[in-house]
Amino acid sequence: MKATLIFDSINDLLFSKWDDMFIKRMKCFNEQVNEDLNDSHNISQLLSPIITSQRVMAAQFGNTYSSMQCKDKTTIVFDEWLDHVFIIISEDKVEDAHRELLDCKTFVQHICGQNINLLHSPIYKDWLSVLLESRGKGDSIPGASGVIGESGVTVTALNALKSAVKEIKCSPYQHYHLMLYVGDKLLALYSSKGSEDLTPPDLILLSIQCVAAQEYWKNVEEKNDDVQKTRLPWLSQENSAIVNVCAGTAASPCAPYSMHLAEVAPRITFVILLDMELREVGIAVHMSNQILSNLRRLLLQRNLEMVPNTLDTLEVSLKKTTDALRKNKANTNLCARLTSRMLELRKSCTTTTPLTPETTATAMHTALEAAIEQLKPDIPSIKILLPLKEIRGIIAPYMEFLQVKAMRYFSHGSGSEDSGSLTLHKYVEEFPGLIHFIYVDRTTGRFLAPDMADCVDMLSPDTVKRLVSCTFSLVHEGYGAATWRRGALHVCAVTWWERRGAGAAAARAPHPAAVRALPPPGDILGAFYRQVVELAFPNESQDVSMKELICVHVGLVPAPTAVQQARRLAHSIHELLDDQRAAADLL
């Protein structure tokens, strides 16, 4: 059973995605059993007391709660953003449901930016729905993106992207990124000179976009083998849309880019990401919107002591917003309107005026909505057929190999054609009893793992995902290392920090209670790991990376031996990744 729901500021259901089991469960609470519960209005009425309770406790008392657990094992998880309440109702563990809810909120920011009202459109509802469905269909583990690192094919793919640049006309925009994804694993990335680097969450979001497109194209081709080019129904006619990538100190999706998708071959996707030159505006508007939302909550709580400082912060942020708008040659009347609304808001909060602070705050919100409209520019048209043909021709010798890679979980390939790839056979003699391992760099959002084909008889992909979920729970409890048994398997999980480019500084171990108060680990934005590093290395977290290693042994291996092997394996992987000559797969 699962339902994902988004309620607006007046408790109307803005977005909903549920299964039949959820409807059956909701019928237990409905007096009129024969009534059709698939109507959003009926669901809103049944859940209205819970939503109202959550809002009242959060807004008027500041006593927020993030989840509820029922006796029938139903879990309800809450989150709030810009006066909208996000809810997931399921039978999953609280941490897993909370992680999925955080990803849902990230998806909304990714496709809608600050204008969450775009979800009123059926197209955006379908888009969010397919992203939620595709979230767990890839091969990557939560919070880490896939990368294929064989030297031969990656160099060829990069050359193909460089060659395709000559055929792409995107004037007047000069900054862009070209990518090739195999399944959800990044094969190659080419960025134009002066472009802002994409963050690990951006690559994860784009990989999920590619998985959604690949699944749709696969389903269409099964019905019609003659289809050459299929339009994705949630994108434009050219399979393009405006999306938002992460930017600013908050690292939230707020910088508008134009995304263009095209199918190179089954499960191989070409992505163009075009910078719309609105990054500074997006960051400033995002901060202003967040601060204004906090101010409106303070006014609702009558917490007048915090209002002056919040007003000062909002004024500084609005100054950055108007400066960024002027720099982008936006409407000067809009800048004057924002400045005027700020003066009215400050005056109503500090002196006696006919206008109440709530009224002027609402007027400011309306003015900011006009600024948010500037972050939804027209999608530039890009002729993609010629560069697509160029890419297909250059990577043709590797096409069969890449399609195999796209279909295999944790795929690294094996055999004479891929002798440089990482396989478990390289470690069997040195680490007796080891059947699988996962090495994750949480700072860069990449992970390394051997081919699952080597241990398919002993370990299924679903089992691996459950082990990763268990590791998340242990890390969230504040443990740096743990061992446990699961049936015939013995699992060892270790987490540590690394620092390069400077002398090693002793970490200040975070208090377990402080770690438990953080968001659950493994979400797309990686907020947990970023905040843990900041707690352990206050004011010195720039050069610190956080690593994880999960080792799976057969149950006959003693626990001390498994721990010792995990330590040795960590050193071996570190040497492998540092050796530039080693052609290892970075997933």
PDB file of C-alpha atoms in Angstrom, residues 190-396:
ATOM      1  CA  TYR A 190      31.080  17.256 -21.740  1.00  0.00           C
ATOM      2  CA  SER A 191      30.671  20.827 -20.483  1.00  0.00           C
ATOM      3  CA  SER A 192      31.246  24.025 -22.403  1.00  0.00           C
ATOM      4  CA  LYS A 193      33.860  26.510 -21.233  1.00  0.00           C
ATOM      5  CA  GLY A 194      32.713  28.636 -18.303  1.00  0.00           C
ATOM      6  CA  SER A 195      29.761  26.396 -17.393  1.00  0.00           C
ATOM      7  CA  GLU A 196      28.851  25.863 -13.757  1.00  0.00           C
ATOM      8  CA  ASP A 197      29.662  22.329 -12.615  1.00  0.00           C
ATOM      9  CA  LEU A 198      26.761  19.951 -12.141  1.00  0.00           C
ATOM     10  CA  THR A 199      26.416  18.622  -8.596  1.00  0.00           C
ATOM     11  CA  PRO A 200      25.966  14.930  -7.661  1.00  0.00           C
ATOM     12  CA  PRO A 201      22.214  15.474  -7.003  1.00  0.00           C
ATOM     13  CA  ASP A 202      21.866  16.954 -10.507  1.00  0.00           C
ATOM     14  CA  LEU A 203      23.362  13.817 -12.060  1.00  0.00           C
ATOM     15  CA  ILE A 204      21.024  11.621  -9.995  1.00  0.00           C
ATOM     16  CA  LEU A 205      17.971  13.652 -11.045  1.00  0.00           C
ATOM     17  CA  LEU A 206      18.986  13.476 -14.706  1.00  0.00           C
ATOM     18  CA  SER A 207      19.568   9.728 -14.439  1.00  0.00           C
ATOM     19  CA  ILE A 208      15.997   9.307 -13.144  1.00  0.00           C
ATOM     20  CA  GLN A 209      14.723  11.464 -16.022  1.00  0.00           C
ATOM     21  CA  CYS A 210      16.546   9.114 -18.401  1.00  0.00           C
ATOM     22  CA  VAL A 211      15.130   5.986 -16.744  1.00  0.00           C
ATOM     23  CA  ALA A 212      11.601   7.409 -17.070  1.00  0.00           C
ATOM     24  CA  ALA A 213      12.164   8.118 -20.770  1.00  0.00           C
ATOM     25  CA  GLN A 214      13.743   4.704 -21.402  1.00  0.00           C
ATOM     26  CA  GLU A 215      10.852   2.868 -19.753  1.00  0.00           C
ATOM     27  CA  TYR A 216       8.316   4.772 -21.852  1.00  0.00           C
ATOM     28  CA  TRP A 217      10.205   4.213 -25.114  1.00  0.00           C
ATOM     29  CA  LYS A 218      10.568   0.517 -24.289  1.00  0.00           C
ATOM     30  CA  ASN A 219       6.821   0.120 -23.698  1.00  0.00           C
ATOM     31  CA  VAL A 220       5.979   1.947 -26.937  1.00  0.00           C
ATOM     32  CA  GLU A 221       8.434  -0.071 -29.014  1.00  0.00           C
ATOM     33  CA  GLU A 222       6.970  -3.326 -27.681  1.00  0.00           C
ATOM     34  CA  LYS A 223       3.620  -2.250 -29.110  1.00  0.00           C
ATOM     35  CA  ASN A 224       4.964  -0.818 -32.379  1.00  0.00           C
ATOM     36  CA  ASP A 225       8.310  -1.972 -33.760  1.00  0.00           C
ATOM     37  CA  ASP A 226       8.317   0.709 -36.473  1.00  0.00           C
ATOM     38  CA  VAL A 227       8.560   3.611 -34.066  1.00  0.00           C
ATOM     39  CA  GLN A 228      11.687   5.639 -34.797  1.00  0.00           C
ATOM     40  CA  LYS A 229      11.167   8.646 -32.587  1.00  0.00           C
ATOM     41  CA  THR A 230       8.592   8.873 -29.834  1.00  0.00           C
ATOM     42  CA  ARG A 231       7.547  11.997 -28.006  1.00  0.00           C
ATOM     43  CA  LEU A 232       7.463  11.764 -24.227  1.00  0.00           C
ATOM     44  CA  PRO A 233       3.955  12.901 -23.191  1.00  0.00           C
ATOM     45  CA  TRP A 234       5.194  14.865 -20.169  1.00  0.00           C
ATOM     46  CA  LEU A 235       7.676  16.920 -22.240  1.00  0.00           C
ATOM     47  CA  SER A 236       7.340  19.210 -25.260  1.00  0.00           C
ATOM     48  CA  GLN A 237       7.111  18.116 -28.889  1.00  0.00           C
ATOM     49  CA  GLU A 238      10.924  18.070 -29.034  1.00  0.00           C
ATOM     50  CA  ASN A 239      11.228  16.096 -25.762  1.00  0.00           C
ATOM     51  CA  SER A 240      12.426  19.181 -23.915  1.00  0.00           C
ATOM     52  CA  ALA A 241      11.429  21.107 -20.796  1.00  0.00           C
ATOM     53  CA  ILE A 242      12.660  23.650 -18.263  1.00  0.00           C
ATOM     54  CA  VAL A 243      14.134  21.943 -15.199  1.00  0.00           C
ATOM     55  CA  ASN A 244      15.986  23.307 -12.172  1.00  0.00           C
ATOM     56  CA  VAL A 245      19.435  22.214 -11.015  1.00  0.00           C
ATOM     57  CA  CYS A 246      20.974  22.660  -7.582  1.00  0.00           C
ATOM     58  CA  ALA A 247      22.557  26.013  -6.788  1.00  0.00           C
ATOM     59  CA  GLY A 248      23.252  28.342  -3.882  1.00  0.00           C
ATOM     60  CA  THR A 249      24.240  27.614  -0.294  1.00  0.00           C
ATOM     61  CA  ALA A 250      21.045  25.609   0.278  1.00  0.00           C
ATOM     62  CA  ALA A 251      21.975  23.287  -2.634  1.00  0.00           C
ATOM     63  CA  SER A 252      18.311  23.105  -3.670  1.00  0.00           C
ATOM     64  CA  PRO A 253      17.068  22.910  -7.280  1.00  0.00           C
ATOM     65  CA  CYS A 254      16.489  26.560  -8.221  1.00  0.00           C
ATOM     66  CA  ALA A 255      18.620  27.360 -11.314  1.00  0.00           C
ATOM     67  CA  PRO A 256      16.612  27.025 -14.575  1.00  0.00           C
ATOM     68  CA  TYR A 257      18.062  24.935 -17.400  1.00  0.00           C
ATOM     69  CA  SER A 258      16.558  23.663 -20.632  1.00  0.00           C
ATOM     70  CA  MET A 259      16.672  19.852 -20.798  1.00  0.00           C
ATOM     71  CA  HIS A 260      16.519  17.963 -24.118  1.00  0.00           C
ATOM     72  CA  LEU A 261      16.346  14.150 -24.319  1.00  0.00           C
ATOM     73  CA  ALA A 262      16.912  11.835 -27.287  1.00  0.00           C
ATOM     74  CA  GLU A 263      17.261   8.067 -27.661  1.00  0.00           C
ATOM     75  CA  VAL A 264      20.591   6.927 -29.105  1.00  0.00           C
ATOM     76  CA  ALA A 265      19.665   3.244 -28.781  1.00  0.00           C
ATOM     77  CA  PRO A 266      17.511   1.210 -26.390  1.00  0.00           C
ATOM     78  CA  ARG A 267      18.509   2.203 -22.827  1.00  0.00           C
ATOM     79  CA  ILE A 268      21.111   4.702 -24.124  1.00  0.00           C
ATOM     80  CA  THR A 269      20.044   8.347 -23.813  1.00  0.00           C
ATOM     81  CA  PHE A 270      21.552  11.607 -25.048  1.00  0.00           C
ATOM     82  CA  VAL A 271      20.935  14.612 -22.777  1.00  0.00           C
ATOM     83  CA  ILE A 272      21.487  18.306 -23.505  1.00  0.00           C
ATOM     84  CA  LEU A 273      21.298  20.677 -20.538  1.00  0.00           C
ATOM     85  CA  LEU A 274      21.294  24.334 -21.589  1.00  0.00           C
ATOM     86  CA  ASP A 275      21.925  27.091 -19.034  1.00  0.00           C
ATOM     87  CA  MET A 276      19.175  29.730 -19.295  1.00  0.00           C
ATOM     88  CA  GLU A 277      21.448  32.349 -17.636  1.00  0.00           C
ATOM     89  CA  LEU A 278      19.052  32.808 -14.709  1.00  0.00           C
ATOM     90  CA  ARG A 279      21.102  31.205 -11.945  1.00  0.00           C
ATOM     91  CA  GLU A 280      21.530  34.353  -9.824  1.00  0.00           C
ATOM     92  CA  VAL A 281      17.841  35.221 -10.147  1.00  0.00           C
ATOM     93  CA  GLY A 282      16.835  31.676  -9.208  1.00  0.00           C
ATOM     94  CA  ILE A 283      19.066  31.588  -6.114  1.00  0.00           C
ATOM     95  CA  ALA A 284      17.902  35.014  -4.904  1.00  0.00           C
ATOM     96  CA  VAL A 285      14.192  34.307  -5.486  1.00  0.00           C
ATOM     97  CA  HIS A 286      14.528  30.925  -3.777  1.00  0.00           C
ATOM     98  CA  MET A 287      16.046  32.501  -0.664  1.00  0.00           C
ATOM     99  CA  SER A 288      13.495  35.342  -0.614  1.00  0.00           C
ATOM    100  CA  ASN A 289      10.615  32.903  -0.931  1.00  0.00           C
ATOM    101  CA  GLN A 290      11.913  30.721   1.906  1.00  0.00           C
ATOM    102  CA  ILE A 291      12.478  33.704   4.218  1.00  0.00           C
ATOM    103  CA  LEU A 292       9.034  35.133   3.441  1.00  0.00           C
ATOM    104  CA  SER A 293       7.459  31.759   4.216  1.00  0.00           C
ATOM    105  CA  ASN A 294       9.261  31.724   7.585  1.00  0.00           C
ATOM    106  CA  LEU A 295       8.119  35.295   8.276  1.00  0.00           C
ATOM    107  CA  ARG A 296       4.482  34.429   7.602  1.00  0.00           C
ATOM    108  CA  ARG A 297       4.756  31.528  10.033  1.00  0.00           C
ATOM    109  CA  LEU A 298       6.268  33.802  12.702  1.00  0.00           C
ATOM    110  CA  LEU A 299       3.379  36.225  12.244  1.00  0.00           C
ATOM    111  CA  LEU A 300       0.914  33.363  12.596  1.00  0.00           C
ATOM    112  CA  GLN A 301       2.626  32.218  15.797  1.00  0.00           C
ATOM    113  CA  ARG A 302       2.776  35.826  17.089  1.00  0.00           C
ATOM    114  CA  ASN A 303       6.495  35.316  17.644  1.00  0.00           C
ATOM    115  CA  LEU A 304       7.217  39.046  17.399  1.00  0.00           C
ATOM    116  CA  GLU A 305      10.738  38.802  18.841  1.00  0.00           C
ATOM    117  CA  MET A 306      12.025  37.061  15.716  1.00  0.00           C
ATOM    118  CA  VAL A 307      10.241  39.336  13.232  1.00  0.00           C
ATOM    119  CA  PRO A 308      12.799  42.236  13.093  1.00  0.00           C
ATOM    120  CA  ASN A 309      15.761  39.964  12.281  1.00  0.00           C
ATOM    121  CA  THR A 310      13.705  38.079   9.702  1.00  0.00           C
ATOM    122  CA  LEU A 311      12.679  41.370   8.078  1.00  0.00           C
ATOM    123  CA  ASP A 312      16.334  42.421   7.825  1.00  0.00           C
ATOM    124  CA  THR A 313      17.268  39.097   6.233  1.00  0.00           C
ATOM    125  CA  LEU A 314      14.354  39.330   3.801  1.00  0.00           C
ATOM    126  CA  GLU A 315      15.320  42.868   2.791  1.00  0.00           C
ATOM    127  CA  VAL A 316      18.899  41.792   2.021  1.00  0.00           C
ATOM    128  CA  SER A 317      17.640  38.832  -0.008  1.00  0.00           C
ATOM    129  CA  LEU A 318      15.159  41.001  -1.932  1.00  0.00           C
ATOM    130  CA  LYS A 319      17.969  43.455  -2.730  1.00  0.00           C
ATOM    131  CA  LYS A 320      19.888  40.554  -4.310  1.00  0.00           C
ATOM    132  CA  THR A 321      16.726  39.552  -6.175  1.00  0.00           C
ATOM    133  CA  THR A 322      16.156  43.000  -7.689  1.00  0.00           C
ATOM    134  CA  ASP A 323      19.859  43.342  -8.578  1.00  0.00           C
ATOM    135  CA  ALA A 324      19.780  39.960 -10.341  1.00  0.00           C
ATOM    136  CA  LEU A 325      16.573  40.889 -12.183  1.00  0.00           C
ATOM    137  CA  ARG A 326      18.089  44.167 -13.400  1.00  0.00           C
ATOM    138  CA  LYS A 327      21.226  42.337 -14.505  1.00  0.00           C
ATOM    139  CA  ASN A 328      19.044  40.052 -16.631  1.00  0.00           C
ATOM    140  CA  LYS A 329      17.209  43.072 -18.048  1.00  0.00           C
ATOM    141  CA  ALA A 330      13.934  42.112 -16.423  1.00  0.00           C
ATOM    142  CA  ASN A 331      10.947  44.426 -16.172  1.00  0.00           C
ATOM    143  CA  THR A 332      11.966  47.480 -14.131  1.00  0.00           C
ATOM    144  CA  ASN A 333       8.385  47.809 -12.886  1.00  0.00           C
ATOM    145  CA  LEU A 334       8.742  44.406 -11.219  1.00  0.00           C
ATOM    146  CA  CYS A 335      11.858  45.543  -9.332  1.00  0.00           C
ATOM    147  CA  ALA A 336      10.070  48.703  -8.185  1.00  0.00           C
ATOM    148  CA  ARG A 337       7.076  46.629  -7.118  1.00  0.00           C
ATOM    149  CA  LEU A 338       9.219  44.307  -4.979  1.00  0.00           C
ATOM    150  CA  THR A 339      10.936  47.274  -3.317  1.00  0.00           C
ATOM    151  CA  SER A 340       7.604  48.980  -2.634  1.00  0.00           C
ATOM    152  CA  ARG A 341       6.077  45.828  -1.129  1.00  0.00           C
ATOM    153  CA  MET A 342       9.110  45.430   1.135  1.00  0.00           C
ATOM    154  CA  LEU A 343       8.679  48.978   2.460  1.00  0.00           C
ATOM    155  CA  GLU A 344       4.983  48.336   3.120  1.00  0.00           C
ATOM    156  CA  LEU A 345       5.772  45.065   4.889  1.00  0.00           C
ATOM    157  CA  ARG A 346       8.392  46.608   7.159  1.00  0.00           C
ATOM    158  CA  LYS A 347       6.144  49.570   7.958  1.00  0.00           C
ATOM    159  CA  SER A 348       3.189  47.343   8.867  1.00  0.00           C
ATOM    160  CA  CYS A 349       5.388  45.188  11.134  1.00  0.00           C
ATOM    161  CA  THR A 350       7.040  48.083  12.982  1.00  0.00           C
ATOM    162  CA  THR A 351       4.366  50.794  13.163  1.00  0.00           C
ATOM    163  CA  THR A 352       0.596  51.117  13.347  1.00  0.00           C
ATOM    164  CA  THR A 353      -0.890  51.229   9.846  1.00  0.00           C
ATOM    165  CA  PRO A 354      -4.272  50.399   8.291  1.00  0.00           C
ATOM    166  CA  LEU A 355      -2.657  47.359   6.663  1.00  0.00           C
ATOM    167  CA  THR A 356      -1.938  44.356   8.867  1.00  0.00           C
ATOM    168  CA  PRO A 357       1.402  42.501   8.604  1.00  0.00           C
ATOM    169  CA  GLU A 358      -0.444  39.457   7.278  1.00  0.00           C
ATOM    170  CA  THR A 359      -1.968  41.513   4.458  1.00  0.00           C
ATOM    171  CA  THR A 360       1.332  43.075   3.405  1.00  0.00           C
ATOM    172  CA  ALA A 361       3.063  39.677   3.614  1.00  0.00           C
ATOM    173  CA  THR A 362       0.444  38.292   1.232  1.00  0.00           C
ATOM    174  CA  ALA A 363       1.027  41.236  -1.122  1.00  0.00           C
ATOM    175  CA  MET A 364       4.767  40.548  -1.006  1.00  0.00           C
ATOM    176  CA  HIS A 365       4.108  36.902  -1.840  1.00  0.00           C
ATOM    177  CA  THR A 366       2.060  37.958  -4.869  1.00  0.00           C
ATOM    178  CA  ALA A 367       4.907  40.202  -6.040  1.00  0.00           C
ATOM    179  CA  LEU A 368       7.400  37.353  -5.622  1.00  0.00           C
ATOM    180  CA  GLU A 369       5.161  35.117  -7.728  1.00  0.00           C
ATOM    181  CA  ALA A 370       5.625  37.608 -10.562  1.00  0.00           C
ATOM    182  CA  ALA A 371       9.401  37.258 -10.131  1.00  0.00           C
ATOM    183  CA  ILE A 372       9.056  33.467 -10.130  1.00  0.00           C
ATOM    184  CA  GLU A 373       7.370  33.709 -13.535  1.00  0.00           C
ATOM    185  CA  GLN A 374      10.667  35.081 -14.872  1.00  0.00           C
ATOM    186  CA  LEU A 375      12.231  31.687 -14.050  1.00  0.00           C
ATOM    187  CA  LYS A 376      10.047  29.894 -16.605  1.00  0.00           C
ATOM    188  CA  PRO A 377      11.471  31.144 -19.928  1.00  0.00           C
ATOM    189  CA  ASP A 378      10.555  29.803 -23.347  1.00  0.00           C
ATOM    190  CA  ILE A 379      12.262  26.537 -24.246  1.00  0.00           C
ATOM    191  CA  PRO A 380      14.862  27.105 -26.988  1.00  0.00           C
ATOM    192  CA  SER A 381      14.523  24.872 -30.035  1.00  0.00           C
ATOM    193  CA  ILE A 382      17.565  22.700 -30.750  1.00  0.00           C
ATOM    194  CA  LYS A 383      17.976  20.630 -33.908  1.00  0.00           C
ATOM    195  CA  ILE A 384      19.066  17.349 -32.405  1.00  0.00           C
ATOM    196  CA  LEU A 385      18.891  14.917 -35.351  1.00  0.00           C
ATOM    197  CA  LEU A 386      22.339  15.678 -36.811  1.00  0.00           C
ATOM    198  CA  PRO A 387      24.266  15.495 -33.500  1.00  0.00           C
ATOM    199  CA  LEU A 388      22.338  12.332 -32.629  1.00  0.00           C
ATOM    200  CA  LYS A 389      23.392  10.734 -35.924  1.00  0.00           C
ATOM    201  CA  GLU A 390      26.991  11.790 -35.264  1.00  0.00           C
ATOM    202  CA  ILE A 391      26.986  10.180 -31.813  1.00  0.00           C
ATOM    203  CA  ARG A 392      25.468   6.935 -33.079  1.00  0.00           C
ATOM    204  CA  GLY A 393      28.132   6.634 -35.743  1.00  0.00           C
ATOM    205  CA  ILE A 394      31.072   7.207 -33.396  1.00  0.00           C
ATOM    206  CA  ILE A 395      29.974   4.846 -30.599  1.00  0.00           C
ATOM    207  CA  ALA A 396      28.640   2.167 -32.997  1.00  0.00           C
TER     208      ALA A 396
END
